[in-house]
Amino acid sequence: MSKQVWKPGNMLYPLPVVLISAVSLSGEPNIFTVAWTGTICSDPPMVSISVRPERYSYAMIRETGEFVVNLTTEKLAFATDYCGVKSGKEVDKWKEMRLTPVPGKTVKAPLIKESPVNIECRVTERKDLGSHHMFLAQVTCVHAEETYMDEKGKFHLSKANPIVYSHGTYYTMGKPLGNFGYSVKKK
């Protein structure tokens, strides 16, 4: 198998693609798309998002220290793309994409009602890393859509058809290959 050697770059794909909701100090909400996000700690529960300082919502998060990570689905794919290419300076993305803001429990930033999972976050640290600044944040509350819970209360995000992002393209998730630990499970 032959491989090409490329210059250093970000090749960690696919990535979760999420809608981040934020609010300004004056109460103006906005939504934008982030694919540079991830889990960084389980106890305490923490996530990170990396945002270009030029983005309209960057100042909102920097000033308020809060945001909400809203998971995306196949039904939200168009809105996910739109909220990544349009600026909140020029358009009301909530209105244009017919998304419903819902008050959070622990942060002032609104949740997106149409998202199956909303993760309320409070910034603990900002790292200025170059083209992007990383916000490290503690998860303060999680909202999960009951539609995707079974009779035992187990949440099944796969039923919501979550999407990922890879090299400029959005994808739905594929078929399950196995559960954690299946490689060592006794047969």
PDB file of C-alpha atoms in Angstrom:
ATOM      1  CA  MET A   1       0.000   0.000   0.000  1.00  0.00           C
ATOM      2  CA  SER A   2       1.524   3.291  -1.098  1.00  0.00           C
ATOM      3  CA  LYS A   3       0.950   6.530   0.832  1.00  0.00           C
ATOM      4  CA  GLN A   4       1.571  10.172  -0.027  1.00  0.00           C
ATOM      5  CA  VAL A   5       3.354  12.453   2.416  1.00  0.00           C
ATOM      6  CA  TRP A   6       1.505  15.727   3.018  1.00  0.00           C
ATOM      7  CA  LYS A   7       2.370  18.856   4.943  1.00  0.00           C
ATOM      8  CA  PRO A   8       1.100  18.919   8.552  1.00  0.00           C
ATOM      9  CA  GLY A   9      -2.648  19.440   8.778  1.00  0.00           C
ATOM     10  CA  ASN A  10      -5.777  18.418  10.617  1.00  0.00           C
ATOM     11  CA  MET A  11      -6.716  14.999   9.326  1.00  0.00           C
ATOM     12  CA  LEU A  12      -8.657  13.726  12.329  1.00  0.00           C
ATOM     13  CA  TYR A  13     -11.956  12.910  10.594  1.00  0.00           C
ATOM     14  CA  PRO A  14     -14.875  12.371  10.794  1.00  0.00           C
ATOM     15  CA  LEU A  15     -15.791  14.856  13.479  1.00  0.00           C
ATOM     16  CA  PRO A  16     -19.006  15.484  15.353  1.00  0.00           C
ATOM     17  CA  VAL A  17     -20.668  18.560  13.894  1.00  0.00           C
ATOM     18  CA  VAL A  18     -22.703  20.550  16.392  1.00  0.00           C
ATOM     19  CA  LEU A  19     -24.710  23.736  16.598  1.00  0.00           C
ATOM     20  CA  ILE A  20     -23.466  26.066  19.312  1.00  0.00           C
ATOM     21  CA  SER A  21     -25.953  28.528  20.744  1.00  0.00           C
ATOM     22  CA  ALA A  22     -24.758  31.597  22.580  1.00  0.00           C
ATOM     23  CA  VAL A  23     -26.190  34.887  23.789  1.00  0.00           C
ATOM     24  CA  SER A  24     -24.720  38.363  24.089  1.00  0.00           C
ATOM     25  CA  LEU A  25     -24.654  40.324  27.329  1.00  0.00           C
ATOM     26  CA  SER A  26     -27.547  42.379  25.909  1.00  0.00           C
ATOM     27  CA  GLY A  27     -29.611  39.223  25.345  1.00  0.00           C
ATOM     28  CA  GLU A  28     -29.201  38.711  21.571  1.00  0.00           C
ATOM     29  CA  PRO A  29     -28.966  34.965  20.797  1.00  0.00           C
ATOM     30  CA  ASN A  30     -27.055  33.386  17.921  1.00  0.00           C
ATOM     31  CA  ILE A  31     -26.276  29.933  16.543  1.00  0.00           C
ATOM     32  CA  PHE A  32     -23.168  28.789  14.708  1.00  0.00           C
ATOM     33  CA  THR A  33     -21.711  25.503  13.541  1.00  0.00           C
ATOM     34  CA  VAL A  34     -18.597  23.923  15.043  1.00  0.00           C
ATOM     35  CA  ALA A  35     -16.865  20.715  13.998  1.00  0.00           C
ATOM     36  CA  TRP A  36     -13.823  21.221  16.222  1.00  0.00           C
ATOM     37  CA  THR A  37     -15.347  19.997  19.453  1.00  0.00           C
ATOM     38  CA  GLY A  38     -14.927  17.114  21.801  1.00  0.00           C
ATOM     39  CA  THR A  39     -15.063  15.502  25.205  1.00  0.00           C
ATOM     40  CA  ILE A  40     -12.056  16.323  27.369  1.00  0.00           C
ATOM     41  CA  CYS A  41     -12.961  14.956  30.791  1.00  0.00           C
ATOM     42  CA  SER A  42     -15.632  12.774  32.397  1.00  0.00           C
ATOM     43  CA  ASP A  43     -15.230  13.842  36.030  1.00  0.00           C
ATOM     44  CA  PRO A  44     -15.967  16.694  36.089  1.00  0.00           C
ATOM     45  CA  PRO A  45     -17.769  16.452  32.753  1.00  0.00           C
ATOM     46  CA  MET A  46     -16.026  18.838  30.338  1.00  0.00           C
ATOM     47  CA  VAL A  47     -16.034  19.626  26.619  1.00  0.00           C
ATOM     48  CA  SER A  48     -14.063  21.879  24.326  1.00  0.00           C
ATOM     49  CA  ILE A  49     -14.925  23.923  21.268  1.00  0.00           C
ATOM     50  CA  SER A  50     -12.436  25.728  19.046  1.00  0.00           C
ATOM     51  CA  VAL A  51     -13.658  28.972  17.494  1.00  0.00           C
ATOM     52  CA  ARG A  52     -12.079  31.575  15.228  1.00  0.00           C
ATOM     53  CA  PRO A  53     -11.994  34.946  17.043  1.00  0.00           C
ATOM     54  CA  GLU A  54     -13.544  36.572  13.942  1.00  0.00           C
ATOM     55  CA  ARG A  55     -16.763  34.588  14.360  1.00  0.00           C
ATOM     56  CA  TYR A  56     -19.734  36.674  15.475  1.00  0.00           C
ATOM     57  CA  SER A  57     -20.501  34.431  18.479  1.00  0.00           C
ATOM     58  CA  TYR A  58     -16.891  34.320  19.686  1.00  0.00           C
ATOM     59  CA  ALA A  59     -17.312  37.619  21.573  1.00  0.00           C
ATOM     60  CA  MET A  60     -20.575  36.380  23.087  1.00  0.00           C
ATOM     61  CA  ILE A  61     -18.896  33.301  24.544  1.00  0.00           C
ATOM     62  CA  ARG A  62     -15.851  35.256  25.654  1.00  0.00           C
ATOM     63  CA  GLU A  63     -17.991  37.874  27.444  1.00  0.00           C
ATOM     64  CA  THR A  64     -20.608  35.588  29.013  1.00  0.00           C
ATOM     65  CA  GLY A  65     -18.512  32.468  29.541  1.00  0.00           C
ATOM     66  CA  GLU A  66     -21.446  30.301  28.477  1.00  0.00           C
ATOM     67  CA  PHE A  67     -22.699  28.321  25.495  1.00  0.00           C
ATOM     68  CA  VAL A  68     -24.819  25.306  24.629  1.00  0.00           C
ATOM     69  CA  VAL A  69     -23.697  22.385  22.477  1.00  0.00           C
ATOM     70  CA  ASN A  70     -26.686  21.154  20.462  1.00  0.00           C
ATOM     71  CA  LEU A  71     -26.236  17.783  18.755  1.00  0.00           C
ATOM     72  CA  THR A  72     -27.206  17.621  15.100  1.00  0.00           C
ATOM     73  CA  THR A  73     -29.201  15.097  13.101  1.00  0.00           C
ATOM     74  CA  GLU A  74     -30.043  14.326   9.509  1.00  0.00           C
ATOM     75  CA  LYS A  75     -33.162  16.519   9.903  1.00  0.00           C
ATOM     76  CA  LEU A  76     -30.925  19.391  11.097  1.00  0.00           C
ATOM     77  CA  ALA A  77     -28.273  18.972   8.361  1.00  0.00           C
ATOM     78  CA  PHE A  78     -29.469  21.914   6.233  1.00  0.00           C
ATOM     79  CA  ALA A  79     -29.662  24.207   9.271  1.00  0.00           C
ATOM     80  CA  THR A  80     -26.250  22.964  10.421  1.00  0.00           C
ATOM     81  CA  ASP A  81     -24.673  23.963   7.122  1.00  0.00           C
ATOM     82  CA  TYR A  82     -26.579  27.270   6.941  1.00  0.00           C
ATOM     83  CA  CYS A  83     -25.552  28.269  10.462  1.00  0.00           C
ATOM     84  CA  GLY A  84     -21.930  27.585   9.519  1.00  0.00           C
ATOM     85  CA  VAL A  85     -21.849  29.763   6.402  1.00  0.00           C
ATOM     86  CA  LYS A  86     -24.159  32.632   7.353  1.00  0.00           C
ATOM     87  CA  SER A  87     -23.227  35.230   9.946  1.00  0.00           C
ATOM     88  CA  GLY A  88     -25.491  36.248  12.793  1.00  0.00           C
ATOM     89  CA  LYS A  89     -24.395  39.825  12.066  1.00  0.00           C
ATOM     90  CA  GLU A  90     -26.405  39.675   8.839  1.00  0.00           C
ATOM     91  CA  VAL A  91     -29.256  37.255   9.441  1.00  0.00           C
ATOM     92  CA  ASP A  92     -31.426  35.879  12.244  1.00  0.00           C
ATOM     93  CA  LYS A  93     -30.569  32.184  11.900  1.00  0.00           C
ATOM     94  CA  TRP A  94     -33.228  31.164  14.423  1.00  0.00           C
ATOM     95  CA  LYS A  95     -35.898  32.708  12.219  1.00  0.00           C
ATOM     96  CA  GLU A  96     -34.448  31.669   8.861  1.00  0.00           C
ATOM     97  CA  MET A  97     -33.984  28.024   9.888  1.00  0.00           C
ATOM     98  CA  ARG A  98     -37.228  27.891  11.904  1.00  0.00           C
ATOM     99  CA  LEU A  99     -35.393  26.781  15.033  1.00  0.00           C
ATOM    100  CA  THR A 100     -36.922  27.245  18.450  1.00  0.00           C
ATOM    101  CA  PRO A 101     -34.898  28.799  21.280  1.00  0.00           C
ATOM    102  CA  VAL A 102     -35.661  27.288  24.688  1.00  0.00           C
ATOM    103  CA  PRO A 103     -34.330  28.696  27.976  1.00  0.00           C
ATOM    104  CA  GLY A 104     -31.542  26.726  29.605  1.00  0.00           C
ATOM    105  CA  LYS A 105     -31.577  25.629  33.240  1.00  0.00           C
ATOM    106  CA  THR A 106     -28.060  26.767  34.220  1.00  0.00           C
ATOM    107  CA  VAL A 107     -26.928  29.155  31.453  1.00  0.00           C
ATOM    108  CA  LYS A 108     -28.488  32.138  29.709  1.00  0.00           C
ATOM    109  CA  ALA A 109     -27.683  30.813  26.222  1.00  0.00           C
ATOM    110  CA  PRO A 110     -30.767  29.167  24.694  1.00  0.00           C
ATOM    111  CA  LEU A 111     -31.115  25.509  23.766  1.00  0.00           C
ATOM    112  CA  ILE A 112     -32.274  24.470  20.293  1.00  0.00           C
ATOM    113  CA  LYS A 113     -35.554  22.619  20.843  1.00  0.00           C
ATOM    114  CA  GLU A 114     -35.180  20.599  17.635  1.00  0.00           C
ATOM    115  CA  SER A 115     -31.859  19.096  18.768  1.00  0.00           C
ATOM    116  CA  PRO A 116     -32.100  15.680  20.477  1.00  0.00           C
ATOM    117  CA  VAL A 117     -29.402  16.564  23.031  1.00  0.00           C
ATOM    118  CA  ASN A 118     -28.462  19.968  24.473  1.00  0.00           C
ATOM    119  CA  ILE A 119     -25.372  20.334  26.636  1.00  0.00           C
ATOM    120  CA  GLU A 120     -25.219  23.474  28.768  1.00  0.00           C
ATOM    121  CA  CYS A 121     -21.642  24.626  29.327  1.00  0.00           C
ATOM    122  CA  ARG A 122     -19.754  27.169  31.408  1.00  0.00           C
ATOM    123  CA  VAL A 123     -16.269  28.192  30.239  1.00  0.00           C
ATOM    124  CA  THR A 124     -13.460  27.421  32.664  1.00  0.00           C
ATOM    125  CA  GLU A 125     -10.541  28.412  30.456  1.00  0.00           C
ATOM    126  CA  ARG A 126      -9.707  29.881  27.045  1.00  0.00           C
ATOM    127  CA  LYS A 127      -6.573  28.940  25.148  1.00  0.00           C
ATOM    128  CA  ASP A 128      -5.460  31.216  22.308  1.00  0.00           C
ATOM    129  CA  LEU A 129      -3.913  28.709  19.916  1.00  0.00           C
ATOM    130  CA  GLY A 130      -3.518  30.512  16.585  1.00  0.00           C
ATOM    131  CA  SER A 131      -6.298  30.546  14.006  1.00  0.00           C
ATOM    132  CA  HIS A 132      -8.701  29.199  16.647  1.00  0.00           C
ATOM    133  CA  HIS A 133      -9.159  29.761  20.345  1.00  0.00           C
ATOM    134  CA  MET A 134     -10.230  26.790  22.422  1.00  0.00           C
ATOM    135  CA  PHE A 135     -12.870  27.190  25.085  1.00  0.00           C
ATOM    136  CA  LEU A 136     -12.651  24.528  27.788  1.00  0.00           C
ATOM    137  CA  ALA A 137     -15.983  24.245  29.538  1.00  0.00           C
ATOM    138  CA  GLN A 138     -17.638  22.334  32.331  1.00  0.00           C
ATOM    139  CA  VAL A 139     -20.956  20.700  31.493  1.00  0.00           C
ATOM    140  CA  THR A 140     -23.574  22.121  33.850  1.00  0.00           C
ATOM    141  CA  CYS A 141     -26.702  20.377  32.533  1.00  0.00           C
ATOM    142  CA  VAL A 142     -27.751  17.936  29.794  1.00  0.00           C
ATOM    143  CA  HIS A 143     -31.170  17.728  28.146  1.00  0.00           C
ATOM    144  CA  ALA A 144     -32.072  14.499  26.261  1.00  0.00           C
ATOM    145  CA  GLU A 145     -35.159  14.092  24.049  1.00  0.00           C
ATOM    146  CA  GLU A 146     -37.447  11.468  25.568  1.00  0.00           C
ATOM    147  CA  THR A 147     -38.474  10.281  22.081  1.00  0.00           C
ATOM    148  CA  TYR A 148     -35.155   8.416  21.846  1.00  0.00           C
ATOM    149  CA  MET A 149     -35.415   6.625  25.208  1.00  0.00           C
ATOM    150  CA  ASP A 150     -36.541   3.035  25.483  1.00  0.00           C
ATOM    151  CA  GLU A 151     -38.852   1.579  28.108  1.00  0.00           C
ATOM    152  CA  LYS A 152     -35.882   1.102  30.478  1.00  0.00           C
ATOM    153  CA  GLY A 153     -34.835   4.751  30.177  1.00  0.00           C
ATOM    154  CA  LYS A 154     -31.796   4.053  27.978  1.00  0.00           C
ATOM    155  CA  PHE A 155     -31.067   6.801  25.470  1.00  0.00           C
ATOM    156  CA  HIS A 156     -30.617   5.797  21.791  1.00  0.00           C
ATOM    157  CA  LEU A 157     -29.122   8.751  19.899  1.00  0.00           C
ATOM    158  CA  SER A 158     -28.693   6.542  16.820  1.00  0.00           C
ATOM    159  CA  LYS A 159     -32.470   6.697  16.288  1.00  0.00           C
ATOM    160  CA  ALA A 160     -32.158  10.468  15.758  1.00  0.00           C
ATOM    161  CA  ASN A 161     -29.750   9.891  12.827  1.00  0.00           C
ATOM    162  CA  PRO A 162     -26.810  11.991  14.091  1.00  0.00           C
ATOM    163  CA  ILE A 163     -24.462  13.493  11.519  1.00  0.00           C
ATOM    164  CA  VAL A 164     -20.700  13.961  11.292  1.00  0.00           C
ATOM    165  CA  TYR A 165     -18.421  16.133   9.159  1.00  0.00           C
ATOM    166  CA  SER A 166     -15.449  15.036   7.062  1.00  0.00           C
ATOM    167  CA  HIS A 167     -13.425  17.127   4.603  1.00  0.00           C
ATOM    168  CA  GLY A 168     -16.269  19.504   3.732  1.00  0.00           C
ATOM    169  CA  THR A 169     -19.028  16.879   3.606  1.00  0.00           C
ATOM    170  CA  TYR A 170     -21.756  15.944   6.076  1.00  0.00           C
ATOM    171  CA  TYR A 171     -22.528  12.253   6.628  1.00  0.00           C
ATOM    172  CA  THR A 172     -25.077  10.248   8.562  1.00  0.00           C
ATOM    173  CA  MET A 173     -23.751   7.595  10.887  1.00  0.00           C
ATOM    174  CA  GLY A 174     -23.328   4.062   9.535  1.00  0.00           C
ATOM    175  CA  LYS A 175     -24.376   0.688  10.830  1.00  0.00           C
ATOM    176  CA  PRO A 176     -23.290  -0.386  14.322  1.00  0.00           C
ATOM    177  CA  LEU A 177     -20.220  -2.636  14.381  1.00  0.00           C
ATOM    178  CA  GLY A 178     -20.246  -3.679  18.024  1.00  0.00           C
ATOM    179  CA  ASN A 179     -20.630  -2.389  21.570  1.00  0.00           C
ATOM    180  CA  PHE A 180     -17.755  -1.358  23.810  1.00  0.00           C
ATOM    181  CA  GLY A 181     -15.885  -4.481  24.895  1.00  0.00           C
ATOM    182  CA  TYR A 182     -17.186  -6.731  22.102  1.00  0.00           C
ATOM    183  CA  SER A 183     -13.621  -7.619  21.063  1.00  0.00           C
ATOM    184  CA  VAL A 184     -12.958  -9.386  24.365  1.00  0.00           C
ATOM    185  CA  LYS A 185     -16.429 -10.648  25.162  1.00  0.00           C
ATOM    186  CA  LYS A 186     -16.673 -14.406  25.732  1.00  0.00           C
ATOM    187  CA  LYS A 187     -18.547 -16.196  22.992  1.00  0.00           C
TER     188      LYS A 187
END
